[in-house]
Coordinates of C-alpha atoms in Angstrom, one line a residue:
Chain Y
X1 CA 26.4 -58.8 -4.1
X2 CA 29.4 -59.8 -6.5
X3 CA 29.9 -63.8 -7.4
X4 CA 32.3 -64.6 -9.8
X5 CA 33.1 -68.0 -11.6
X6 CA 36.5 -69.4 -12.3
X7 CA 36.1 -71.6 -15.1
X8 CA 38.8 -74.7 -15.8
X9 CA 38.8 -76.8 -18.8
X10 CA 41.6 -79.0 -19.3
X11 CA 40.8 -79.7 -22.6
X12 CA 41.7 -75.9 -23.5
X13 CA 44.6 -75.2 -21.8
X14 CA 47.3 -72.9 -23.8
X15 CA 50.8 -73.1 -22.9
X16 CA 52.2 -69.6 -21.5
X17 CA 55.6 -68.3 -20.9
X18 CA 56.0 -65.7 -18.0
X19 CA 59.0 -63.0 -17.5
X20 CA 60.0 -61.1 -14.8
X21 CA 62.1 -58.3 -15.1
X22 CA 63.2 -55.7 -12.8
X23 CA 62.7 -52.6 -15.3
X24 CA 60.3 -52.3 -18.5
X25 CA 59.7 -53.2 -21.9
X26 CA 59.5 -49.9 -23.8
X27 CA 60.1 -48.2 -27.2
X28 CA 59.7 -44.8 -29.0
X29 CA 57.3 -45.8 -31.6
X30 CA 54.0 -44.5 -31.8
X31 CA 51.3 -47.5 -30.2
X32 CA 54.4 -48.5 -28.3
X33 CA 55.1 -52.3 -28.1
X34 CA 51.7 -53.5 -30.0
X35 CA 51.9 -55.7 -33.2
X36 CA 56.2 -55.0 -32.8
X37 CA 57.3 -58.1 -34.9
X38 CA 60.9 -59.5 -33.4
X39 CA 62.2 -57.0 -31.2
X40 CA 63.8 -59.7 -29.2
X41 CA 65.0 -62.8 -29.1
X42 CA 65.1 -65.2 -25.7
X43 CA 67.8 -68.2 -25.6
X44 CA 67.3 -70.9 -23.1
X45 CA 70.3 -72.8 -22.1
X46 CA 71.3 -76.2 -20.7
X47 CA 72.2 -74.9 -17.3
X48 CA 68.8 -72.9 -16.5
X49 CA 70.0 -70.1 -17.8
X50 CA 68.2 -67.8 -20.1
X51 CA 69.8 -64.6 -22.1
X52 CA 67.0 -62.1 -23.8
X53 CA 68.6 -59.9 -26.8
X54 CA 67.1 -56.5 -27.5
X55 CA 69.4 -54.6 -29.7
X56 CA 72.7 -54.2 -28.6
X57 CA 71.4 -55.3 -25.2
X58 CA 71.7 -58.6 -23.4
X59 CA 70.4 -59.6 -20.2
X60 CA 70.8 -62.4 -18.0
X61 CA 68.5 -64.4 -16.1
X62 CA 67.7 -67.7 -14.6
X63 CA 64.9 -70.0 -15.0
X64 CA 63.0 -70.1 -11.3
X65 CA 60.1 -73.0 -10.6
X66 CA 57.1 -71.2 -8.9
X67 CA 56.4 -72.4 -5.1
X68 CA 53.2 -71.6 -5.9
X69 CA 51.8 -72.0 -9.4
X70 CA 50.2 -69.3 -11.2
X71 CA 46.9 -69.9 -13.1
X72 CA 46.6 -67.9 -16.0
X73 CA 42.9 -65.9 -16.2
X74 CA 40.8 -63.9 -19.4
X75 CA 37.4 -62.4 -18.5
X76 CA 35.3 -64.1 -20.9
X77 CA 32.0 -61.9 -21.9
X78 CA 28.6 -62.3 -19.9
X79 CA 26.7 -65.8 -20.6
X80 CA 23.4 -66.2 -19.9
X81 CA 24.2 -69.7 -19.0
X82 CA 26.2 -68.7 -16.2
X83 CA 24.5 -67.7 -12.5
X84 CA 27.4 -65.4 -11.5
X85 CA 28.2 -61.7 -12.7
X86 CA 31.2 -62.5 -13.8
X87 CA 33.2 -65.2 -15.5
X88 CA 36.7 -66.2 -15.8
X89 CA 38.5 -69.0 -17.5
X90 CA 41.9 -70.4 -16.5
X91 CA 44.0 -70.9 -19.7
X92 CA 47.1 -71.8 -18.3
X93 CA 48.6 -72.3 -15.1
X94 CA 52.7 -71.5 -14.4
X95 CA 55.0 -73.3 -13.1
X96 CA 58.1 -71.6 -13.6
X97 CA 59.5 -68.5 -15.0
X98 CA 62.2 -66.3 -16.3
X99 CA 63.3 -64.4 -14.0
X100 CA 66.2 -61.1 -14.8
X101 CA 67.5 -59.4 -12.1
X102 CA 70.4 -58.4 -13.4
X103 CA 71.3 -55.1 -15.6
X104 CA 71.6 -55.7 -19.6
X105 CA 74.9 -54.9 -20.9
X106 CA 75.4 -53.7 -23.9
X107 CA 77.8 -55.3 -26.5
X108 CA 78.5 -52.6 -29.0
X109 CA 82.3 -54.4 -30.5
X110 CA 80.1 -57.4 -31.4
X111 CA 77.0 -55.3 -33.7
X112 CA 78.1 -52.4 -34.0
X113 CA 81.9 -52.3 -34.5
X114 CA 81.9 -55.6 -35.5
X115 CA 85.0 -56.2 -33.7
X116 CA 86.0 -59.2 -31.8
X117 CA 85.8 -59.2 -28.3
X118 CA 88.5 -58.7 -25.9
Chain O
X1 CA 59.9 -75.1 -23.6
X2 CA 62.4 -77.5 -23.7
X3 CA 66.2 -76.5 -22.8
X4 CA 68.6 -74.8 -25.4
X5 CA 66.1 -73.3 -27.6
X6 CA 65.7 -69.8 -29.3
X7 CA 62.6 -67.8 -29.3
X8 CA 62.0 -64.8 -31.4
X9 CA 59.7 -62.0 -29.6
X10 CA 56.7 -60.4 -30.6
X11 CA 53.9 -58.3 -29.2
X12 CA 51.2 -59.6 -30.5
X13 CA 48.0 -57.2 -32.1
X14 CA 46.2 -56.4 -28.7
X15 CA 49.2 -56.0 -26.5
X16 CA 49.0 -55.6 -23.8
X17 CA 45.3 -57.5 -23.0
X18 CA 43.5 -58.0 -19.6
X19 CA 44.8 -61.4 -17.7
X20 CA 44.8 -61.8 -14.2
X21 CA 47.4 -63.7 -11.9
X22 CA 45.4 -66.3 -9.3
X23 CA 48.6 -67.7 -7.2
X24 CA 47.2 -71.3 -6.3
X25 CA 48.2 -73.2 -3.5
X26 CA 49.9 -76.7 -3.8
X27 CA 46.8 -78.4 -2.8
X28 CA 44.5 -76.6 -5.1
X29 CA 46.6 -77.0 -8.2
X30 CA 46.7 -80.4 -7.9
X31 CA 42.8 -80.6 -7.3
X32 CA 42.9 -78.6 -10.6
X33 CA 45.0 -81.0 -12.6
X34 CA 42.9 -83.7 -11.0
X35 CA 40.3 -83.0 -13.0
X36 CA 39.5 -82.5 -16.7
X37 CA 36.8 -79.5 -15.6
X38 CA 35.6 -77.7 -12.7
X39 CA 34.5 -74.2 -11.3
X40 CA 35.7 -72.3 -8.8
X41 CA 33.3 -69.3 -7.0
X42 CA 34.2 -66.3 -5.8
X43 CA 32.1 -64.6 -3.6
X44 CA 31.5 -61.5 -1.3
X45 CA 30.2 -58.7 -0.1
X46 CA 31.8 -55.1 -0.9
X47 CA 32.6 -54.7 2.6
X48 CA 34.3 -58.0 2.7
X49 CA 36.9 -59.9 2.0
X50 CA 36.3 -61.7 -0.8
X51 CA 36.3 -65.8 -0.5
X52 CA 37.5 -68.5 -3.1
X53 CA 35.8 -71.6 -2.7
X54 CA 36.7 -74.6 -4.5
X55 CA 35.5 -77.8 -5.0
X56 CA 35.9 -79.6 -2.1
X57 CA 33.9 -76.3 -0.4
X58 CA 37.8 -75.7 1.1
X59 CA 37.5 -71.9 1.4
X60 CA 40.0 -69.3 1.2
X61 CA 40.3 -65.6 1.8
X62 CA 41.6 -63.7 -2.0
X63 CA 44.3 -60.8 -1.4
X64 CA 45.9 -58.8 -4.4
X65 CA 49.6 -59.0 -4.3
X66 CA 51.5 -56.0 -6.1
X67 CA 55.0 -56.5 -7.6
X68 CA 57.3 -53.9 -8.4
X69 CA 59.0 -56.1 -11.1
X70 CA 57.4 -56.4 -14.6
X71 CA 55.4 -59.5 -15.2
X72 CA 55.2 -60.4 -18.7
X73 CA 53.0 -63.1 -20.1
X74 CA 54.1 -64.8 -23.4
X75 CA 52.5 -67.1 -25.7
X76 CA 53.6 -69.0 -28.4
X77 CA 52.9 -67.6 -32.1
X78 CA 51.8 -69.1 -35.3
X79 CA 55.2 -70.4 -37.1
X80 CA 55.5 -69.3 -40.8
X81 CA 57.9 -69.8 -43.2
X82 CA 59.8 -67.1 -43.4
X83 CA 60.8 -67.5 -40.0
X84 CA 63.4 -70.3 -38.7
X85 CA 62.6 -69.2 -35.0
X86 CA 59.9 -70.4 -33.1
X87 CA 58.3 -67.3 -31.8
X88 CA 56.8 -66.0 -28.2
X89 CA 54.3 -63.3 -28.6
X90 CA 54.0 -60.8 -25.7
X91 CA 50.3 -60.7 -24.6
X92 CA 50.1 -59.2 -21.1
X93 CA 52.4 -56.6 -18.8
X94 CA 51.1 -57.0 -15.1
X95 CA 51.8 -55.5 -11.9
X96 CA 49.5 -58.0 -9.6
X97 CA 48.8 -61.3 -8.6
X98 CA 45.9 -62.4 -6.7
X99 CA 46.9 -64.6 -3.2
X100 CA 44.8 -67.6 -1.7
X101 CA 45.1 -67.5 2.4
X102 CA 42.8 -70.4 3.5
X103 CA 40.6 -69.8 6.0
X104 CA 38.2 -71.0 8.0
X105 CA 34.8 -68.8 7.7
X106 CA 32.8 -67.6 10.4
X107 CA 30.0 -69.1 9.4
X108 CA 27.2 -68.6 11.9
X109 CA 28.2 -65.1 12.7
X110 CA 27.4 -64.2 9.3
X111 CA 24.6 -66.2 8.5
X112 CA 22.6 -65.2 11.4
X113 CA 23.8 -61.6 10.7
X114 CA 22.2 -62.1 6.8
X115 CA 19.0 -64.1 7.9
X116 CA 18.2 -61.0 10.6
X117 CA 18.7 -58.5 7.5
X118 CA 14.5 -58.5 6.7
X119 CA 13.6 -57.9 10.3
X120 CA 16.7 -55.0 11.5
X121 CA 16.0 -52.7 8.1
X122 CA 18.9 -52.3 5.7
X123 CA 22.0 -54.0 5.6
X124 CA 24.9 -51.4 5.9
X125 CA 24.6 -50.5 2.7
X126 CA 25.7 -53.5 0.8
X127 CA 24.9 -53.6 -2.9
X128 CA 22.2 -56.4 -1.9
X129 CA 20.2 -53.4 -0.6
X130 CA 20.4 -51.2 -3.4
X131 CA 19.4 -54.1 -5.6
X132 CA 16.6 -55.0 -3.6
X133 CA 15.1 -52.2 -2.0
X134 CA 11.3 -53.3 -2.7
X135 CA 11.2 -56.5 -1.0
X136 CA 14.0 -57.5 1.7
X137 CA 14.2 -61.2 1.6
X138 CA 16.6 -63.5 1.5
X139 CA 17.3 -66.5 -1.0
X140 CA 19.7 -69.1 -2.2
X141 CA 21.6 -67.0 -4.4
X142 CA 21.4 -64.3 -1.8
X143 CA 22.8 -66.4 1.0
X144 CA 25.5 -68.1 -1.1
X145 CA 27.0 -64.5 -1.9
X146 CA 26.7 -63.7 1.1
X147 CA 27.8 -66.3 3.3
X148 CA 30.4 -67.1 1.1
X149 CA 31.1 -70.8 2.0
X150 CA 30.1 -74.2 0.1
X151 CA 26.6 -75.6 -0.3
X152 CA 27.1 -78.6 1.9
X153 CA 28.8 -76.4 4.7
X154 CA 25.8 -73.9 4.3
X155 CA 23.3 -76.6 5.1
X156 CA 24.6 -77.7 8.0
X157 CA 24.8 -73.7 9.5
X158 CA 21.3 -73.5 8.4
X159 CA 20.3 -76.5 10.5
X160 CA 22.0 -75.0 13.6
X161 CA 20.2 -71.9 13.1
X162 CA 17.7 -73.2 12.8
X163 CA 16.3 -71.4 9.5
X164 CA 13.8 -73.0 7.2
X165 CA 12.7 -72.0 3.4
X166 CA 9.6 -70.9 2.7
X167 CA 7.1 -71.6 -0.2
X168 CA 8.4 -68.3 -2.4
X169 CA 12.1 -69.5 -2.1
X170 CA 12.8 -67.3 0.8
X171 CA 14.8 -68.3 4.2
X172 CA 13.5 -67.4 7.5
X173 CA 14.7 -68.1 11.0
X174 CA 12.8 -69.2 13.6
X175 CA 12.8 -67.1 16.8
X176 CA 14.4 -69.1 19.6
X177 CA 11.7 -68.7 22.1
X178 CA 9.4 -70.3 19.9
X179 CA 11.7 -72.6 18.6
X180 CA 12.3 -74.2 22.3
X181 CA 7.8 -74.1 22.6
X182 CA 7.8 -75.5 18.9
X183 CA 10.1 -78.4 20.6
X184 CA 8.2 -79.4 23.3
X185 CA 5.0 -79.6 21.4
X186 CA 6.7 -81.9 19.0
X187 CA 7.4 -84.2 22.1
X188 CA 4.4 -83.8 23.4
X189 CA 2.5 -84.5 20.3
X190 CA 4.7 -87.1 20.3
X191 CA 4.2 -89.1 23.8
X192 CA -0.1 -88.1 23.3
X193 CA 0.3 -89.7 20.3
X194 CA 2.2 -93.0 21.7
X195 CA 4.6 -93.1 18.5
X196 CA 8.1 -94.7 18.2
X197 CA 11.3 -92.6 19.3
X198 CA 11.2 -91.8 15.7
X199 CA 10.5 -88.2 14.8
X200 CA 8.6 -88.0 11.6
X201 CA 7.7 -84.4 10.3
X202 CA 4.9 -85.4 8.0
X203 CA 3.3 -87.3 11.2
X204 CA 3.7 -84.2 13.3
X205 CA 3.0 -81.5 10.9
X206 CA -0.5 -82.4 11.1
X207 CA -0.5 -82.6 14.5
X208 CA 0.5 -79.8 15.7
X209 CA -1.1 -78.0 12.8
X210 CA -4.6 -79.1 14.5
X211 CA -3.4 -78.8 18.6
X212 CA -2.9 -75.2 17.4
X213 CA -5.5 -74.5 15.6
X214 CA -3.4 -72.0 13.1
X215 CA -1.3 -72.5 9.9
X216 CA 2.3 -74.0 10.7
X217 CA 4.8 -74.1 8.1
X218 CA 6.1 -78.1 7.2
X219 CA 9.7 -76.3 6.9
X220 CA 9.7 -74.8 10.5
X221 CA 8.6 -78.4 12.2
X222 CA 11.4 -79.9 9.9
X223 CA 14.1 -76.9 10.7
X224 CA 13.3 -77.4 14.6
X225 CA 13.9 -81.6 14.2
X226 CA 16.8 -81.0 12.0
X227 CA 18.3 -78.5 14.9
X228 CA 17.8 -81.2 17.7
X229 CA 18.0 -84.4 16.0
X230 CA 19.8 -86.3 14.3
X231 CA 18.5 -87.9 11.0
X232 CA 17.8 -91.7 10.6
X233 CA 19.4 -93.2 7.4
X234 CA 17.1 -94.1 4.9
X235 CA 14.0 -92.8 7.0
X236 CA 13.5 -88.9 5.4
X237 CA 12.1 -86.3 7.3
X238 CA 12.3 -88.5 10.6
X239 CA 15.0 -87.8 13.2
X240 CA 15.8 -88.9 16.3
X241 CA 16.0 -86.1 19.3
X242 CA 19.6 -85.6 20.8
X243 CA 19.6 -84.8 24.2
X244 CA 22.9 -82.6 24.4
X245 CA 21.8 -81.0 21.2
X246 CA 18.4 -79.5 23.5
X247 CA 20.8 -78.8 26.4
X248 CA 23.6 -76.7 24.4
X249 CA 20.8 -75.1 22.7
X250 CA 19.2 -74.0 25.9
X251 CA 22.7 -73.4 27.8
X252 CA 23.3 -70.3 25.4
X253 CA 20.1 -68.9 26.0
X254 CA 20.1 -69.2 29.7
X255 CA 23.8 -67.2 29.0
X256 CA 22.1 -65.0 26.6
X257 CA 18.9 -64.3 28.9
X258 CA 21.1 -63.6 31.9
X259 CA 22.8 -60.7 30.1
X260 CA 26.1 -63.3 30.3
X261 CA 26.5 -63.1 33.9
X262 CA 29.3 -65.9 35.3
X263 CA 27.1 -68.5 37.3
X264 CA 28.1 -71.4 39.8
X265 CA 27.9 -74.6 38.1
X266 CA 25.6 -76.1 40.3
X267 CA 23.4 -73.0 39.5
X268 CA 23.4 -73.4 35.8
X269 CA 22.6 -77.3 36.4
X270 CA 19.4 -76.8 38.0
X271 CA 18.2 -73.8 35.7
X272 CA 19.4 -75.6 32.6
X273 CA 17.2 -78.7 34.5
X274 CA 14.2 -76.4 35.2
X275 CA 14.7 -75.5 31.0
X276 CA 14.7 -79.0 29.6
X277 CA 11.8 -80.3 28.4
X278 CA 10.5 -83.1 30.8
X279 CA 10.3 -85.7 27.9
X280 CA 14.0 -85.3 28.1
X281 CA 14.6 -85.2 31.4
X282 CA 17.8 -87.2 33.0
X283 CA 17.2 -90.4 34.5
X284 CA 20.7 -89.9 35.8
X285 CA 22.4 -92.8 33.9
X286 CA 23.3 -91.8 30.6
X287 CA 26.8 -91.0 29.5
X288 CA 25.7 -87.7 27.9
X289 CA 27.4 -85.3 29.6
X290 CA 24.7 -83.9 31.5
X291 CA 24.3 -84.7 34.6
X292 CA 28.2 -83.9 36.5
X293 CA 29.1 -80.3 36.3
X294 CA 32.7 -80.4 38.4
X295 CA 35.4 -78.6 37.1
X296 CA 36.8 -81.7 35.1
X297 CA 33.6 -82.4 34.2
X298 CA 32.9 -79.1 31.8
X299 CA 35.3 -79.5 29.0
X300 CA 33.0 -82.6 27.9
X301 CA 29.4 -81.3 28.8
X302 CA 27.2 -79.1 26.9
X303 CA 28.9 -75.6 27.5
X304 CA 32.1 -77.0 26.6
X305 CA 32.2 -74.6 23.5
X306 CA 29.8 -71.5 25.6
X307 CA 32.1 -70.9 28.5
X308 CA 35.4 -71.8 30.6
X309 CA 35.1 -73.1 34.2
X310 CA 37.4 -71.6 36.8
X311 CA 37.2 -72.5 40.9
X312 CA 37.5 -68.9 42.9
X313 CA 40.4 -69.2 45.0
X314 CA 39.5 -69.7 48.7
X315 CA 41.9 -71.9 50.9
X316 CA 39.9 -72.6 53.8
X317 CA 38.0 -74.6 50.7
X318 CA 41.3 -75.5 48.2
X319 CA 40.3 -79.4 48.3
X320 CA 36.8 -79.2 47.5
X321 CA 36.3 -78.5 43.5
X322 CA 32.9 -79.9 43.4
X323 CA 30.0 -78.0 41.2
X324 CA 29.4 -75.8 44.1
X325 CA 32.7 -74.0 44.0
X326 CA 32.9 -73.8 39.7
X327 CA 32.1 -70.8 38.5
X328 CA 30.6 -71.0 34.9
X329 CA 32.1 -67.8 32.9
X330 CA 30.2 -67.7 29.1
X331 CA 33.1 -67.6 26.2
X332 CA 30.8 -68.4 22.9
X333 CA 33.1 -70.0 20.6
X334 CA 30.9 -68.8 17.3
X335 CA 31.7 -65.6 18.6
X336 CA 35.9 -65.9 18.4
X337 CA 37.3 -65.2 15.3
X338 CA 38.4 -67.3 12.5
X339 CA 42.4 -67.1 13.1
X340 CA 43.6 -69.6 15.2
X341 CA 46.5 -66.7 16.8
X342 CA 43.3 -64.1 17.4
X343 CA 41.7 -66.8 19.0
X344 CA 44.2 -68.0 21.4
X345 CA 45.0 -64.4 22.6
X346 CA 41.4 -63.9 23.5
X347 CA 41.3 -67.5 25.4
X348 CA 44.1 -66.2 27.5
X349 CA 42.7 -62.7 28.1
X350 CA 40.1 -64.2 29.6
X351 CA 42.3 -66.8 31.4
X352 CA 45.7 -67.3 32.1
X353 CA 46.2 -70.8 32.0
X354 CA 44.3 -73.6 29.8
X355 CA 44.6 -77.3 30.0
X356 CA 44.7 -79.4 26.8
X357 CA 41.1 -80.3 27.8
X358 CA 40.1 -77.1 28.1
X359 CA 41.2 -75.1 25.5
X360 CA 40.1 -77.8 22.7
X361 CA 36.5 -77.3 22.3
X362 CA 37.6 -73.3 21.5
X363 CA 39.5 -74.1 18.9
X364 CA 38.7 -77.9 17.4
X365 CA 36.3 -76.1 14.7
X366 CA 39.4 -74.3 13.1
X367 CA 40.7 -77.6 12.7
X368 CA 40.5 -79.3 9.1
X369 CA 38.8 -82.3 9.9
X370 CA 35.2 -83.9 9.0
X371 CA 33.3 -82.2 12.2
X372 CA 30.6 -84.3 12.0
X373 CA 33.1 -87.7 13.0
X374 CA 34.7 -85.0 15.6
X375 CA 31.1 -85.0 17.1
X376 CA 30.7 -88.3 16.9
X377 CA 34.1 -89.3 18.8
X378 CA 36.3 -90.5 16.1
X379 CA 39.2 -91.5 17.7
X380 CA 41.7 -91.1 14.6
X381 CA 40.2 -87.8 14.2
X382 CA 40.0 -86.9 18.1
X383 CA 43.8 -87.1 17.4
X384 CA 44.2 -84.9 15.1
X385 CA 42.3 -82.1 16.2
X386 CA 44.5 -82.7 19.9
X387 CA 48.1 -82.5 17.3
X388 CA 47.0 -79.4 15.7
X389 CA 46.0 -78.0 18.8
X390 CA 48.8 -79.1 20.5
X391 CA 50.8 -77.0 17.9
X392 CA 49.0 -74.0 17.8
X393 CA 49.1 -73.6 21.8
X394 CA 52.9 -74.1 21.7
X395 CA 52.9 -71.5 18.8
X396 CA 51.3 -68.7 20.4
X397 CA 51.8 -69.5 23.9
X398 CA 53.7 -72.0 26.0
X399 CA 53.4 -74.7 28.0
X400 CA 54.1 -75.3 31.5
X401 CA 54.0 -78.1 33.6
X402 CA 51.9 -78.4 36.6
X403 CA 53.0 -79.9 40.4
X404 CA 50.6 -82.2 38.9
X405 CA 52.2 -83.7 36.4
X406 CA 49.4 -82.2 33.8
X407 CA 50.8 -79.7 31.0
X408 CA 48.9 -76.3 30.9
X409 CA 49.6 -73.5 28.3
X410 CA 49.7 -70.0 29.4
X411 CA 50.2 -67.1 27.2
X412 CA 54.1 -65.4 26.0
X413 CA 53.1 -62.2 27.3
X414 CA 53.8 -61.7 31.0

């Protein structure tokens, strides 16, 4: 038999951000993406828009409300207190998100060139 | 996050870690942010579906959801000086979510299906058996993983059951053969003993403990009361005995016994007459539902949930729809499944047409009202159940309206 607990505490909600993106987040170093320090930077605008910067890339997206919200959940380790197998806790629950559907572009005149552009 | 801002990104130390994705429903997010703590239990067998209950003991079915987009979770990092940006650290990449679909559990199936596990031999191989292979009993925890629905719902399927709890913890049904001679000892203890219409268990233990002469368990005399009666506020363990509760009870076992043969109305009647206990025999003037059995009659009687009524065709005889001419056809209800759309299609595989008053008692337990007021007669509640029935006919089927005037559904299929 399997029972599992879902744990909510609103004193210890965190606040979490959640992206969608059609492709991946990746990168040649060794350990990949772990302990990376600034790799990208995410601008929200006025108008719900929201631009992600990798690099030379930029990407465009919009910022969607959930229909329904998603609660964020972390297996927490065995408890003796607990009567179930298994125990998660909610830290956070969603109501929106980034969403980027579109392709990046690239701007190489502006960072690489440094040239103006046309 | 508040609008025009920059965030530096970051994947934090133990990119990517292990959260999951529980898509909640409108309802239960604002039950959620209701409250300042709660739990929520999963539970289920490995051969199941497993069932989210919350709260309120609403349950519903859980269902992983993949994407193939690239959900990211983000959280925000410790500032520093060095850095003017505010930074979002990158904790999780996942691929799933886990959906809520309410349902509504089929909760007697199952609990009579886990309650017979000691007596059949192992359970189909469920992790309960491997984990229990010495003794083969069944307790709280046990039945709550099992039957995966809320305490207070549980209770009341255990009453109907009837099962009782015995003095190691362990449930136990009681065999319906005795249960029916358990009841009319009780009411004959009951009339020797010249007591009030009040059924007290710690009165009648004894009682019947002595008329038998061999050891009787307090829970079985109390699961047997509790099946038939109906408890008297502020009086525990005394109950008053419902007369339609006997007759349904006995109805499905006359059904049951016949190998669920079809039988004329007026047939049933008398058997189901022959069955009752003659403490609760019909004087004929109570508004119980027991004593017409014509074809308008049935939707309110105590079958109205164990089978439809139909009248044979026969024109020499088209005028005279009396109990004589209705057949009796057994449709268990607890045997239908749990979707309202399954449900309807086997109501009109085994008839064509349903009227309003017909078709309700079929589906009024899928409906998400208190069932105990939709027992009692509630009108505001009586309603409801006719609205949402109303809407689920005209979704699955159609409706059609008779030389009569009166609005039948029939199914889309021809």
């Amino acid at each position: 038999m399997s029972q599992i607990d879902i744990q909510y505490r609103k004193s210890e909600l965190r606040e979490f951000c959640l992206i969608e993106t059609q492709g991946s987040l990746e990168t040649d170093k060794p350990g990949g993406l772990r302990g990376q320090q600034r790799f990208a930077a995410i601008e929200r605008q006025l108008d719900g828009k929201v631009l992600m910067k990798i690099g030379v890339h930029r990407v465009e997206g919009t910022v969607v409300p959930l229909k329904k919200p998603l609660a964020v959940m972390v297996k927490e380790k065995n408890s003796k207190e607990s009567p179930s197998d298994t125990t998660y806790t909610i830290q956070s629950i969603i109501k929106e998100k980034f969403i980027f559907k579109l392709r990046p572009v690239v701007y190489l005149q502006q960072e690489i060139l440094k040239l103006p552009t046309v | 996050m508040t609008s025009a801002q920059t965030f530096a990104v970051s994947a934090s130390d133990t990119y990517p870690e292990d959260f999951r994705l529980l898509e909640l429903t409108p309802e239960l997010a604002a039950q959620l942010e209701a409250l300042d703590t709660c739990t929520l239990h999963i539970a289920g067998r490995t051969t199941d579906t497993a069932t989210l209950i919350d709260p309120q003991e609403t349950t519903y079915s859980v269902h992983t959801a993949h994407t193939s987009n690239n959900l990211y979770l983000l959280t925000h990092a410790a500032s520093s000086e060095t850095n003017p940006l505010e930074t979002l650290e990158l904790r999780a990449k996942i691929n799933q979510t886990l959906e809520l679909q309410r349902t509504q559990p089929t909760v007697h199936a199952r609990l009579r299906e886990v309650l017979s596990w000691d007596t059949r031999g192992a359970y189909r191989g469920s992790e309960f058996d491997k984990a229990d292979a010495g003794g083969r009993r069944v307790d709280d925890q046990a039945l709550h993983a099992h039957v995966a629905v809320g305490p207070k719902a549980l209770k009341r399927a255990l009453e109907e059951v009837p099962a009782f709890r015995d003095t190691q913890g362990h449930w136990r049904t009681i065999d319906a053969g005795f249960c029916v001679e358990l009841l009319r000892l009780l009411l004959a203890t009951q009339v020797e003993h010249a007591w009030a219409s009040c059924y007290d268990a710690r009165l009648l233990h004894p009682a019947l403990q002595a008329d038998l002469g061999a050891p009787l368990p307090y829970e079985a005399v109390h699961a047997v009361l509790a099946r038939f009666g109906r408890p008297i506020d502020g009086r525990p363990a005394c109950y008053t005995i419902d007369r339609r509760r006997v007759a349904r009870f006995l109805a499905e076992h006359i059904f049951l016994a016949e190998n669920m043969r079809a039988w004329p109305a007026a047939d049933f009647a008398q058997a189901l007459a022959a069955t009752m206990p003659p403490q609760l025999a019909s004087d004929g003037g109570s508004d119980d539902g027991l004593d017409a059995w014509g074809f308008a009659h049935i939707p309110r009687s105590p079958v109205r949930d164990l089978a439809y009524a139909t009248v044979p065709t026969d024109p020499a005889n088209a005028l005279h729809a009396g109990s004589h001419r209705t057949l009796l056809t057994p449709l268990f209800r607890s045997l239908m499944p749990a979707d309202a759309r399954e449900r309807i299609a086997m109501l009109f595989a085994a008839k064509p047409q349903w009227s309003a008053k017909e078709v309700t008692p079929f589906l009024e337990d899928l409906v998400d009202v208190d069932q105990q007021a939709l027992e009692r007669g509630d009108e505001a509640v009586l309603a409801q159940v006719a609205k949402a029935v109303d809407v689920w006919m005209l979704r699955f089927g159609r409706a059609v309206k008779c030389p009569s005037g009166e609005t039948v559904y029939t199914s889309r299929i021809n």
